[in-house]
Coordinates of C-alpha atoms in Angstrom, one line a residue:
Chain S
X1 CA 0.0 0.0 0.0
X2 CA 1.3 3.5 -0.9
X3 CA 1.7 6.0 2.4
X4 CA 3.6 8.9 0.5
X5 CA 3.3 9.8 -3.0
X6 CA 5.5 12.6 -4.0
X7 CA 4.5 14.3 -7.7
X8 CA 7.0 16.9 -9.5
X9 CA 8.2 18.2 -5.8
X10 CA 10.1 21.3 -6.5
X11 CA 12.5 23.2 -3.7
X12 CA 13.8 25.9 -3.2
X13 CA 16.0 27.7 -0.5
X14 CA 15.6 31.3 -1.8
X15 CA 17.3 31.3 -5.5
X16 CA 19.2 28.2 -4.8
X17 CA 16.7 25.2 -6.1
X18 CA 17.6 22.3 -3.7
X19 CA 15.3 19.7 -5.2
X20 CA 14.3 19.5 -9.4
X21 CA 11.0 17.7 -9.8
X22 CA 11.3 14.3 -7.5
X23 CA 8.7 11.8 -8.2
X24 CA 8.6 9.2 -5.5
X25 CA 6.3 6.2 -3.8
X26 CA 7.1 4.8 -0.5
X27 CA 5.0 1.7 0.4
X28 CA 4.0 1.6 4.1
X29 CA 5.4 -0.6 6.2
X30 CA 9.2 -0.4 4.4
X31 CA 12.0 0.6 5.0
X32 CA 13.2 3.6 2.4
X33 CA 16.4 5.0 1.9
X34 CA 17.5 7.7 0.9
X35 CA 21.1 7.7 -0.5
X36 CA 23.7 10.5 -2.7
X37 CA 26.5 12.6 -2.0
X38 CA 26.5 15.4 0.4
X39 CA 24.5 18.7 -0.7
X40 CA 22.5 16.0 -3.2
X41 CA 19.2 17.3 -1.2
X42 CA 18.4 13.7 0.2
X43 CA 18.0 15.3 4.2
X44 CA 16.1 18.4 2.5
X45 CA 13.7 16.0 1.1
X46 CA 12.7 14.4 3.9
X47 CA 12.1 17.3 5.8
X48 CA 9.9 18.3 3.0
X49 CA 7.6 15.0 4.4
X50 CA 7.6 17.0 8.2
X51 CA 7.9 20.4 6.4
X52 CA 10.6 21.1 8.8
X53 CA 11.7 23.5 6.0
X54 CA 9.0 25.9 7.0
X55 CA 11.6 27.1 10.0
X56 CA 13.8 28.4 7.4
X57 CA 12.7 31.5 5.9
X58 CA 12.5 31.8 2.1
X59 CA 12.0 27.9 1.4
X60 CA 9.1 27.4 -1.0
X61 CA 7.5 24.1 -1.9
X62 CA 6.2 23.4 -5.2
X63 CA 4.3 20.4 -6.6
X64 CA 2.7 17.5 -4.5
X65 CA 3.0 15.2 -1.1
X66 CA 0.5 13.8 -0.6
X67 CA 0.3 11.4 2.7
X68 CA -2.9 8.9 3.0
X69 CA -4.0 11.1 0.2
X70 CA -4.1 14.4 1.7
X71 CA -1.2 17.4 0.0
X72 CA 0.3 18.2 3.0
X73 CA 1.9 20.8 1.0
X74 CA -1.7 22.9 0.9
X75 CA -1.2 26.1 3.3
X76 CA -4.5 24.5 5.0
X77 CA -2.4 21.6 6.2
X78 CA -2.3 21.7 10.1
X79 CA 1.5 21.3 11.0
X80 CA 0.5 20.1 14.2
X81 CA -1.4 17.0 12.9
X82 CA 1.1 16.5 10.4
X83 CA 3.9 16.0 12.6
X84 CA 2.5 14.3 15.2
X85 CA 1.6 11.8 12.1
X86 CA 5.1 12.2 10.4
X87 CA 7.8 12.0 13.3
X88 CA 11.6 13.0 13.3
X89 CA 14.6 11.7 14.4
X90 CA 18.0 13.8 13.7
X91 CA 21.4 13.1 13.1
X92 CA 22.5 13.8 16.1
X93 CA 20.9 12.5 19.2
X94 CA 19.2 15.3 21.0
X95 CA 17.2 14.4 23.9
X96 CA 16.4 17.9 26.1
X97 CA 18.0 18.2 29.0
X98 CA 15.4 16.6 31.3
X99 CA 15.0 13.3 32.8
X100 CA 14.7 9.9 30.7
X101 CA 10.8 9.9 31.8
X102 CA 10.0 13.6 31.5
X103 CA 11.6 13.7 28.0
X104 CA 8.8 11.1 26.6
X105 CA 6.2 12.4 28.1
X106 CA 7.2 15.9 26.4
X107 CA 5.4 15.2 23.6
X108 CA 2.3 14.0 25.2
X109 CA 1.6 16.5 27.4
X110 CA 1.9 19.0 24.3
X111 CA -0.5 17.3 22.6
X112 CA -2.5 16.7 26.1
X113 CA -2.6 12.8 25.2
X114 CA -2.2 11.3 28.4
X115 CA -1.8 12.0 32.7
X116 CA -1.1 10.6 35.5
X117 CA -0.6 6.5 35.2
X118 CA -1.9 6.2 31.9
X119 CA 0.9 8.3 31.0
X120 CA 3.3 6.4 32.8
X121 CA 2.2 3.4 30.9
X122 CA 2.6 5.2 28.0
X123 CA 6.1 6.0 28.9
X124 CA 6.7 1.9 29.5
X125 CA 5.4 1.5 26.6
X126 CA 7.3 3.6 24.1
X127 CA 10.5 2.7 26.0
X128 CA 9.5 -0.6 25.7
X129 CA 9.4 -0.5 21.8
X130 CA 12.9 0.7 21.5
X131 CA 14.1 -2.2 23.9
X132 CA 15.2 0.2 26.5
X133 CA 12.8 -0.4 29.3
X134 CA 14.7 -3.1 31.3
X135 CA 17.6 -1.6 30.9
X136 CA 16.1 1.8 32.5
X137 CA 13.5 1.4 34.6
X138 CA 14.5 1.8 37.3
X139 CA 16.4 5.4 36.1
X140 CA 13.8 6.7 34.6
X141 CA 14.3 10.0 37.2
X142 CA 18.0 10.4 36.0
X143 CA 19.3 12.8 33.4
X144 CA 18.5 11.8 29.7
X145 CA 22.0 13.1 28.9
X146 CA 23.9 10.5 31.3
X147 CA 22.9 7.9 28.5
X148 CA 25.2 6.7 25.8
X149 CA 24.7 7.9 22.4
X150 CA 22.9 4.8 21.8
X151 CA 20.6 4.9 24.4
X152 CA 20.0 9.0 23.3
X153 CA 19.1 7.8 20.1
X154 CA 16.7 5.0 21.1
X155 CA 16.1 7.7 23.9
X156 CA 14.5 9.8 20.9
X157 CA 12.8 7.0 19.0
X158 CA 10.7 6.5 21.6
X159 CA 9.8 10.0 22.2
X160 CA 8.7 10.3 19.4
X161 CA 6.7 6.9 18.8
X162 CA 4.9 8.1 22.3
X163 CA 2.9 10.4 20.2
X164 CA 2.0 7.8 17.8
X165 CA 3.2 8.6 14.8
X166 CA 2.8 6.3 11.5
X167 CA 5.8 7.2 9.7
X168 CA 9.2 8.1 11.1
X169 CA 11.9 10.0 9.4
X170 CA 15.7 9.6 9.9
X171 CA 18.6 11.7 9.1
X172 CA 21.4 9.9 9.4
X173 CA 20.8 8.1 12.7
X174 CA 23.4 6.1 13.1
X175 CA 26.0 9.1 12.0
X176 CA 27.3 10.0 15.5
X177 CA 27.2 6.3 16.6
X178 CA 30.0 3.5 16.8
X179 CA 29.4 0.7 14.4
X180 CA 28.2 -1.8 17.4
X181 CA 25.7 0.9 18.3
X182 CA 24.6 1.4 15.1
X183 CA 23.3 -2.3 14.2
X184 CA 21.6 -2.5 17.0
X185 CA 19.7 0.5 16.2
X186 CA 19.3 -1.0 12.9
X187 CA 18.2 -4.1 14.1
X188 CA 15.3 -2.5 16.1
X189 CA 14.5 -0.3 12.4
X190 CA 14.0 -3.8 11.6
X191 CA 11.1 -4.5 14.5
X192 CA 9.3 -1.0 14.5
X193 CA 8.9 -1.5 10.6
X194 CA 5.7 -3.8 11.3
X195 CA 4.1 -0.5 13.1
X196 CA 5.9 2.5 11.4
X197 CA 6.5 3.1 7.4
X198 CA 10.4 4.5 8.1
X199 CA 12.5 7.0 5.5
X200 CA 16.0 7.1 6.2
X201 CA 18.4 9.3 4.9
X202 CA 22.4 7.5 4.6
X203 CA 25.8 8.3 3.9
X204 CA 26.4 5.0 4.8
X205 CA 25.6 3.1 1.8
X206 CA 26.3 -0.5 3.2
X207 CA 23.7 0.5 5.9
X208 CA 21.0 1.0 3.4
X209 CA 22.0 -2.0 1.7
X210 CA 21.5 -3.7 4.9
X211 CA 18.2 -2.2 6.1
X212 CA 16.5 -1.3 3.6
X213 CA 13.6 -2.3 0.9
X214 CA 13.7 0.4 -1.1
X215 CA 16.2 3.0 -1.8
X216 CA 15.8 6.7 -4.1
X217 CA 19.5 7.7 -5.2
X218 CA 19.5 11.3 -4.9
X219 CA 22.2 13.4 -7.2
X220 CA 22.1 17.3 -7.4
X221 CA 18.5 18.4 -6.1
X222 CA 17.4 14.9 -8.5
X223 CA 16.2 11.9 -7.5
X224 CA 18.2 9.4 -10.3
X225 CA 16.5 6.3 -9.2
X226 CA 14.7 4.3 -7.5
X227 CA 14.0 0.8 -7.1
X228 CA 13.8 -1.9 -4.7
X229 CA 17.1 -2.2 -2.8
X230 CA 18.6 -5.2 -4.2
X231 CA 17.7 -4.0 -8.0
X232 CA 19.7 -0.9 -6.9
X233 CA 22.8 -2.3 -5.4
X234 CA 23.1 -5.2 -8.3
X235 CA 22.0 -4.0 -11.3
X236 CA 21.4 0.0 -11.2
X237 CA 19.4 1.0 -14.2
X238 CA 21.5 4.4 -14.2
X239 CA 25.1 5.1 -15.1
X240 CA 25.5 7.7 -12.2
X241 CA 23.5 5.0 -9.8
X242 CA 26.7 2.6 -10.5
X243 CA 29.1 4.9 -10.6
X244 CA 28.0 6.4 -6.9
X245 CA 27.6 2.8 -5.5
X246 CA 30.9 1.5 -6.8
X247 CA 32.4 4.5 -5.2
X248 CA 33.5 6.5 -8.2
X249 CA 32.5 9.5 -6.5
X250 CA 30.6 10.8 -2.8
Chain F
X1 CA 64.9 46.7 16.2
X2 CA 66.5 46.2 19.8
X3 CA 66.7 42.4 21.3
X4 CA 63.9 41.0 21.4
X5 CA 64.3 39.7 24.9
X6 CA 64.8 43.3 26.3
X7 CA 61.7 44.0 24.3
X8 CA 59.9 40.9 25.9
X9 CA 60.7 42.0 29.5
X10 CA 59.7 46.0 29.1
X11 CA 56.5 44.3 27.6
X12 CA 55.5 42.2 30.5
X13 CA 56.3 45.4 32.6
X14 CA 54.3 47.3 30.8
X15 CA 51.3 45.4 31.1
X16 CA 51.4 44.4 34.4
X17 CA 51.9 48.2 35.6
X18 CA 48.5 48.9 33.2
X19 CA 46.9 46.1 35.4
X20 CA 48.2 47.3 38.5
X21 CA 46.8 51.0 37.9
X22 CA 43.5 49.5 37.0
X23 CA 43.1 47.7 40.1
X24 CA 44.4 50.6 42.6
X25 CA 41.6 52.6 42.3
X26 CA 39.7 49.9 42.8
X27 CA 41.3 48.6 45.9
X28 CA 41.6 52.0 47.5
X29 CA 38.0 53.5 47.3
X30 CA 37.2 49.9 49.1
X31 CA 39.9 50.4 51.6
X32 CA 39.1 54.2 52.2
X33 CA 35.1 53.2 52.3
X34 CA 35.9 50.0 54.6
X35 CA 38.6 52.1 57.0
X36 CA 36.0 54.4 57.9
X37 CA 32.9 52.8 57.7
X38 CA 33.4 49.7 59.3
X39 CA 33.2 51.3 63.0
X40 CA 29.6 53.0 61.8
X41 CA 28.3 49.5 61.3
X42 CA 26.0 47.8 64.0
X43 CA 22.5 46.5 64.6
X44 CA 21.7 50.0 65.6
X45 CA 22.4 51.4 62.6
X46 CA 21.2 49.3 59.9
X47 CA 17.9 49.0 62.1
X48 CA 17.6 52.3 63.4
X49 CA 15.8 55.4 62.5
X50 CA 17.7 58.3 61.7
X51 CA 17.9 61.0 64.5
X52 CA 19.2 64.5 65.3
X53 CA 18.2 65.9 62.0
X54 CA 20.4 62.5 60.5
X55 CA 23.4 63.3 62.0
X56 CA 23.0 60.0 64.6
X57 CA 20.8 56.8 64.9
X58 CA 19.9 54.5 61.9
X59 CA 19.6 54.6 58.2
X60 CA 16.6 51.5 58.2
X61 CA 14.5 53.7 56.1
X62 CA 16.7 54.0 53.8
X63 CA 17.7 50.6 53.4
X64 CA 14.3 49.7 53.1
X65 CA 13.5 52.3 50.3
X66 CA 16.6 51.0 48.3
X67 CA 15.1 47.4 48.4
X68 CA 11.4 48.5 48.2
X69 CA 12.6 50.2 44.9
X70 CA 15.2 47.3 43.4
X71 CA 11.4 44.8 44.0
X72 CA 9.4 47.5 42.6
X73 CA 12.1 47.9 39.8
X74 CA 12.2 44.1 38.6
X75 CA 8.8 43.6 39.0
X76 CA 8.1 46.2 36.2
X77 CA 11.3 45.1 34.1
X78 CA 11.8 41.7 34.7
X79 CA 8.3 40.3 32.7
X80 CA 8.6 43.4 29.9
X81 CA 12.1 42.4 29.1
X82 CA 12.0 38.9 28.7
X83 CA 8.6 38.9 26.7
X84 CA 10.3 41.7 24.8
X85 CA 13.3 39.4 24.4
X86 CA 11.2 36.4 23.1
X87 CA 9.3 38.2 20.7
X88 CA 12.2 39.5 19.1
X89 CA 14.2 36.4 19.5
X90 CA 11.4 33.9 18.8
X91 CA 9.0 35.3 16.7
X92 CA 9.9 38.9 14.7
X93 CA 11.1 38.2 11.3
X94 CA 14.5 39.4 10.6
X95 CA 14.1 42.5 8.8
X96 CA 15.1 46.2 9.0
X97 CA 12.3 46.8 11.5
X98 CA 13.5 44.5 13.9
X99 CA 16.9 45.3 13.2
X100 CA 16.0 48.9 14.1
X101 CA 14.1 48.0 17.3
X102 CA 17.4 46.1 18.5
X103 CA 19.9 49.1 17.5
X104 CA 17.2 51.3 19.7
X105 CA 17.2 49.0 22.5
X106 CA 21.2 49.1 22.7
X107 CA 21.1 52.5 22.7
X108 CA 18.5 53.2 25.2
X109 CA 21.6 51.6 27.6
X110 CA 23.8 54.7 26.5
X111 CA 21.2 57.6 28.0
X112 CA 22.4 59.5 30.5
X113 CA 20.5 58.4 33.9
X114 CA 19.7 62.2 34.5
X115 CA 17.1 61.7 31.3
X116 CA 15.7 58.6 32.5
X117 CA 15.1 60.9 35.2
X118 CA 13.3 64.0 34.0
X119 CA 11.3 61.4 31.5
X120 CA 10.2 59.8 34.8
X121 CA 9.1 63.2 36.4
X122 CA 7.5 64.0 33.1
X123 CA 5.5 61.1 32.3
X124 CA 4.9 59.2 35.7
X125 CA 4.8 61.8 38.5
X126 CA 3.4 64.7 36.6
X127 CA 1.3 63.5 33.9
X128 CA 0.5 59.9 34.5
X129 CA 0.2 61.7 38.3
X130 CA 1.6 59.2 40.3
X131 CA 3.1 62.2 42.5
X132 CA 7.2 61.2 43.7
X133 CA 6.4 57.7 44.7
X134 CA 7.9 54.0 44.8
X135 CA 6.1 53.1 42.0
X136 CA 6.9 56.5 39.4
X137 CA 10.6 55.9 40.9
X138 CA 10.4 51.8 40.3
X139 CA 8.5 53.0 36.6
X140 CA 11.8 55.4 35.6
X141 CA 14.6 52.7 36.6
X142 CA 12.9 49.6 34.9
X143 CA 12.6 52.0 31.9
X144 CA 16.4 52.2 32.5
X145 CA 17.2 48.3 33.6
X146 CA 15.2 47.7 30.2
X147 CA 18.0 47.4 27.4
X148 CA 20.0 45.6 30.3
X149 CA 17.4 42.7 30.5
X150 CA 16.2 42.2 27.0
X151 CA 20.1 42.3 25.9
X152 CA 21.1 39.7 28.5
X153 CA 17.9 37.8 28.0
X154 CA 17.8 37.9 24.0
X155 CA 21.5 36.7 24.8
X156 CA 20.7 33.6 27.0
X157 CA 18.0 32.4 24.5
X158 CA 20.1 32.8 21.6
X159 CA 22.4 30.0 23.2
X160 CA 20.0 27.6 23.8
X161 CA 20.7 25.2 21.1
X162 CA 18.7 25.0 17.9
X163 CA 18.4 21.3 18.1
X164 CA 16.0 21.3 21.1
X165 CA 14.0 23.8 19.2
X166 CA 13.9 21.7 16.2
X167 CA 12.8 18.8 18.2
X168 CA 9.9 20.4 19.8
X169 CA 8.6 21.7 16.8
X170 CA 9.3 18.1 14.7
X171 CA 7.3 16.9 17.8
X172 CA 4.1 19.1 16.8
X173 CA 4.7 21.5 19.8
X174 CA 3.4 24.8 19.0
X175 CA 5.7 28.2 18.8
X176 CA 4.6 29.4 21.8
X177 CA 4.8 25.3 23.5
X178 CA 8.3 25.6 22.2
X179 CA 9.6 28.7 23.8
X180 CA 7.6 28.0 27.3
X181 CA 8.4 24.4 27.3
X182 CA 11.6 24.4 26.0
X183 CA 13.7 27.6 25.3
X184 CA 13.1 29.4 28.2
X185 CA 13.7 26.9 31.2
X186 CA 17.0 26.8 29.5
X187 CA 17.4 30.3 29.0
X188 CA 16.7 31.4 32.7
X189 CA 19.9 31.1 34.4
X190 CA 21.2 33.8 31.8
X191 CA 18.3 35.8 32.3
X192 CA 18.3 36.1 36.0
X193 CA 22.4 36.9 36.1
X194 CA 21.6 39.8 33.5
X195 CA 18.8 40.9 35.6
X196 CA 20.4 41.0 38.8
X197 CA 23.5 42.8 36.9
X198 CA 21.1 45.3 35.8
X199 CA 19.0 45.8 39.0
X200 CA 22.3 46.3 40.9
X201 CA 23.1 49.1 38.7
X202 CA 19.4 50.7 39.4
X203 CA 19.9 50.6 43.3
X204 CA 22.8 52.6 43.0
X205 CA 21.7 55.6 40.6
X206 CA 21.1 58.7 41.9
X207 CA 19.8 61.3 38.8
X208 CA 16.6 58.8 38.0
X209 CA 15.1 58.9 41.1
X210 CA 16.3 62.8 42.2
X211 CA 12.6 63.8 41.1
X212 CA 10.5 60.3 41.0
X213 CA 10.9 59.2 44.1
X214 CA 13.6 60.4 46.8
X215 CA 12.6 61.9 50.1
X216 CA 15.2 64.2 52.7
X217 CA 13.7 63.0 55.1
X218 CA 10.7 61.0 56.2
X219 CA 9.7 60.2 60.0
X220 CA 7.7 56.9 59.2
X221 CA 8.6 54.3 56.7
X222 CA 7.1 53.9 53.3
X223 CA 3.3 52.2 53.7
X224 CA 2.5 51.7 50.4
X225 CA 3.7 52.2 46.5
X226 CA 2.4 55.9 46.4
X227 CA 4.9 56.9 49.1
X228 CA 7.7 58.5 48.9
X229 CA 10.7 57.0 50.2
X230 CA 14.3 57.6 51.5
X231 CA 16.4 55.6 49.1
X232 CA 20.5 55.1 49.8
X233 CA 21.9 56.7 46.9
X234 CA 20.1 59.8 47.3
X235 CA 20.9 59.7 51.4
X236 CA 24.3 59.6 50.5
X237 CA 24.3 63.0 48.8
X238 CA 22.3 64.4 51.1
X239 CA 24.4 63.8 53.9
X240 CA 27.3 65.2 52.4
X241 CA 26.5 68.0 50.8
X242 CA 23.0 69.3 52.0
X243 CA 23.2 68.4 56.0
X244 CA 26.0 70.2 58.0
X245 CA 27.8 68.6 60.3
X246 CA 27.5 65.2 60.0
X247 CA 29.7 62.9 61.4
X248 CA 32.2 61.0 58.6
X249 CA 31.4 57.8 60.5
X250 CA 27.7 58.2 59.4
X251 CA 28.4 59.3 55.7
X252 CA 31.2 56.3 55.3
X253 CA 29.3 54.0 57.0
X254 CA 25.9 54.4 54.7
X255 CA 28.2 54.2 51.6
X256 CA 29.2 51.0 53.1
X257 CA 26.1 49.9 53.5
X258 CA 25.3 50.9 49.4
X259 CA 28.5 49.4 47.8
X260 CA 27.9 45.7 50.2
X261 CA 24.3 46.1 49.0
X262 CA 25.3 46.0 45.3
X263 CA 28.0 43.7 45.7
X264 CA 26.1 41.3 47.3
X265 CA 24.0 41.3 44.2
X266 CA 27.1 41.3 42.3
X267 CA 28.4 38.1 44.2
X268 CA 24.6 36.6 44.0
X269 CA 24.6 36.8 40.0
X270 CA 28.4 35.2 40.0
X271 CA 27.1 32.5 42.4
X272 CA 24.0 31.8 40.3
X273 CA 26.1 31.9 37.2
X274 CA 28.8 29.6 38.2
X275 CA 25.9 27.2 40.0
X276 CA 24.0 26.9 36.8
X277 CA 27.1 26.3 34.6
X278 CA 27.7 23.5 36.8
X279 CA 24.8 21.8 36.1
X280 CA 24.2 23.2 32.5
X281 CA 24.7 19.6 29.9
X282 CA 24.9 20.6 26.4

């Protein structure tokens, strides 16, 4: 089943056009990835799916996104909705500096989704998803920031699936983490896949190789293909496709 | 060119004499103040009431009018300034306007204290009529603390980090959820030392509260914000130059009691600094 459908997405940061008409699909319940060289627009794409963008002034959108079938790119679009649907997890880990519990239930007391032990369930819950509850139960008073930049990173995953998101983008995850760290983050991608479509954006091309079911090569503001990941790593349609997976260049 | 050596030693002289000059003055008006003040200083005359026409007793009153008026001060400037400081760090676009309205705010710190004063008598005791009272003199230096706070406080939310912002708002927290929730617990520390900073500088000026709010003399303490009220600063001048006769223990020993009143906020906002910066993570 198709979750995002992207049509002719233009984007621009003021003159500088950062994206030249993507066309895209993602299938729910995938992993995607999102792979090219650095400045090739891949992480500005996927904040187009959040529009994260908006922050910046002088972006401007053009063409479609549709999500479940609605343009989230229409100015009626409530950002609010949208991102509690569309979730966010950053390069590097950033939990606020608050305690393990009080930074998962951040997000629902914004939304006012939960109090008193149903939020605490909540809590077990969305650590539990993340495989981080028996490790930190009985912590869950202590700083988020004593963690190790594993644990931040799961840390955020769960913040964010506390507000019950359906898809969940990545920037580079795994970027700040050692390579232990990261396949254990990419073996729990692997388990919140059967609940959450996932978009990941990679430098790391093994890694999305590894993880991933399809993959979108991104080059210069286009996307040059994109295919189901094992079409893309053996037999690339696209000279630039085999050139940047053979490591000519990036 | 001589040897560099030679060069290297009359250098380091150099220097540390320019340090040394700086930190005389310094040292000496606290030495001079201490010398003769110290014996003033007792129960009875930081409790006291004045007497004899001020030349004996207590300065309480005046004490009380300086702290009466450093409250009243932050309770006017302390709100203004940081929602100032939020709207135009959070929220104004960045454009010439906004520019303009931070170049104004900087220079509002570079008016002469005397102004502040006359704009106070102006607006506040004569045509707001608020008569020379707490609250026209607490009105006149918040006006001046102002640029203090919203610099300071436009400082300390500048540094927090853009990633917690970024989260909150990828989150679906709202602008307003973000800066409450987010920005501004980690923006207070700042924004109290600039605050205190500022307020220390208020309790010590003299020319804004000459015509606002200062009293000669008053036999009763202040009883509410439409009183006037005997405030150190303003004490201090009096009792040197408009009250014959009085003892030098009296005069050093309220100038004591102004310069440990603002270094005690002084000390406060380097405790509350270094405190904070302990415990501060990212």
């Amino acid at each position: 089943m198709t979750i995002i459908k992207v049509a002719d997405l233009d984007f621009c940061y003021g003159k500088f056009q950062a994206l030249i008409r993507v066309n895209l699909e993602v299938e729910a319940n995938k992993i995607t990835a999102l792979i090219g060289p650095s400045g090739c627009g891949k992480s500005t794409f996927l904040r187009c799916l959040n529009r994260m963008n908006d922050l910046i002034e002088g972006t401007k959108a053009k063409g479609r996104i549709e999500i479940e079938g609605k343009n989230i790119l229409s100015s009626k679009v409530d950002l609010v909705d949208l991102r509690k649907k569309v979730g966010m997890v950053f390069q590097r880990p950033n939990p606020f500096p608050l305690s393990i519990f009080e930074n998962i239930a951040f997000g629902l007391r914004i939304h006012r989704l939960a109090k008193g032990v149903e939020l605490e369930q909540i809590v077990r819950q969305s650590l539990e998803a993340v495989l981080l509850w028996d490790e930190l139960k009985d912590k869950l008073k202590r700083s988020a920031l004593s963690l190790t930049l594993e644990q931040q990173q799961r840390l955020c995953l769960s913040r964010l699936i506390a507000v019950k998101p359906e898809i969940l983008l990545m920037d580079e995850p795994c970027s700040a983490l050692d390579p232990v760290a990261t396949l254990k983050i990419e073996e729990l991608m692997q388990i919140l896949k059967k609940d959450y479509t996932i978009l990941i954006v990679t430098h790391n091309m093994q890694q999305a190789a590894r993880v991933s079911d399809a993959t979108g090569f991104f080059l210069l503001g286009e996307m040059v293909e994109f295919d189901r990941t094992g079409k893309i790593f053996t037999a690339p349609q696209d000279k630039r496709t085999e050139d940047y997976i053979t490591g000519r260049y990036g | 060119m001589g040897d560099p050596k030679k060069i290297q030693k009359l250098m380091f002289f150099l220097l540390l004499l320019a340090t040394i000059i700086i930190i005389v003055p310094v040292v000496a008006i606290f030495a001079i103040i201490l010398f003769h003040g110290l014996p003033a200083l007792n129960w009875g005359f930081i409790f006291g009431m004045p007497r004899e026409g001020m030349r004996a007793g207590g300065i309480f009153p005046t004490i009380i009018g300086t702290l009466y008026l450093t409250l009243g001060t932050m309770a006017f400037s302390l709100p203004l300034g940081v929602l100032a400081a939020i709207y135009l760090t959070e929220y104004a676009a960045e454009n010439w306007l906004t520019r303009l309205i931070e170049i104004s705010i900087i220079n509002l710190a570079g008016i002469p204290s005397i102004v502040y004063g006359l704009f106070g008598l102006g607006l506040f005791v004569m045509f707001l009529n608020f008569g020379a009272s707490i609250l026209a003199g607490s009105l006149t230096l918040a006006i001046m603390t102002l640029p203090v706070i919203v610099t300071a406080s436009r400082e300390a939310l500048i540094t927090v980090p853009k990633s917690f912002r970024e989260v909150s708002y990828s989150l679906g927290a709202s602008r307003w959820q973000t800066v409450w929730g987010v920005v501004l617990p980690n923006a207070i520390p700042g924004i109290l030392t600039g605050t205190i900073l500022g307020l220390s500088r208020a309790a010590g000026e003299t020319a804004p509260i000459l015509f606002t709010v200062a009293a000669f003399y008053l036999p009763a303490l202040p009883r509410s914000i439409f009183d006037q009220a005997m405030v150190l600063p303003y004490h201090i001048y009096v009792l040197s130059t408009q009250v014959p006769n009085v003892p030098a223990k009296i005069q050093y020993g309220t100038i004591l009691v102004l310069v440990l009143f603002v270094f005690i906020m002084n000390i406060s906002a380097a405790f509350l600094r270094a405190h904070f910066r302990k415990r501060k993570l990212w």
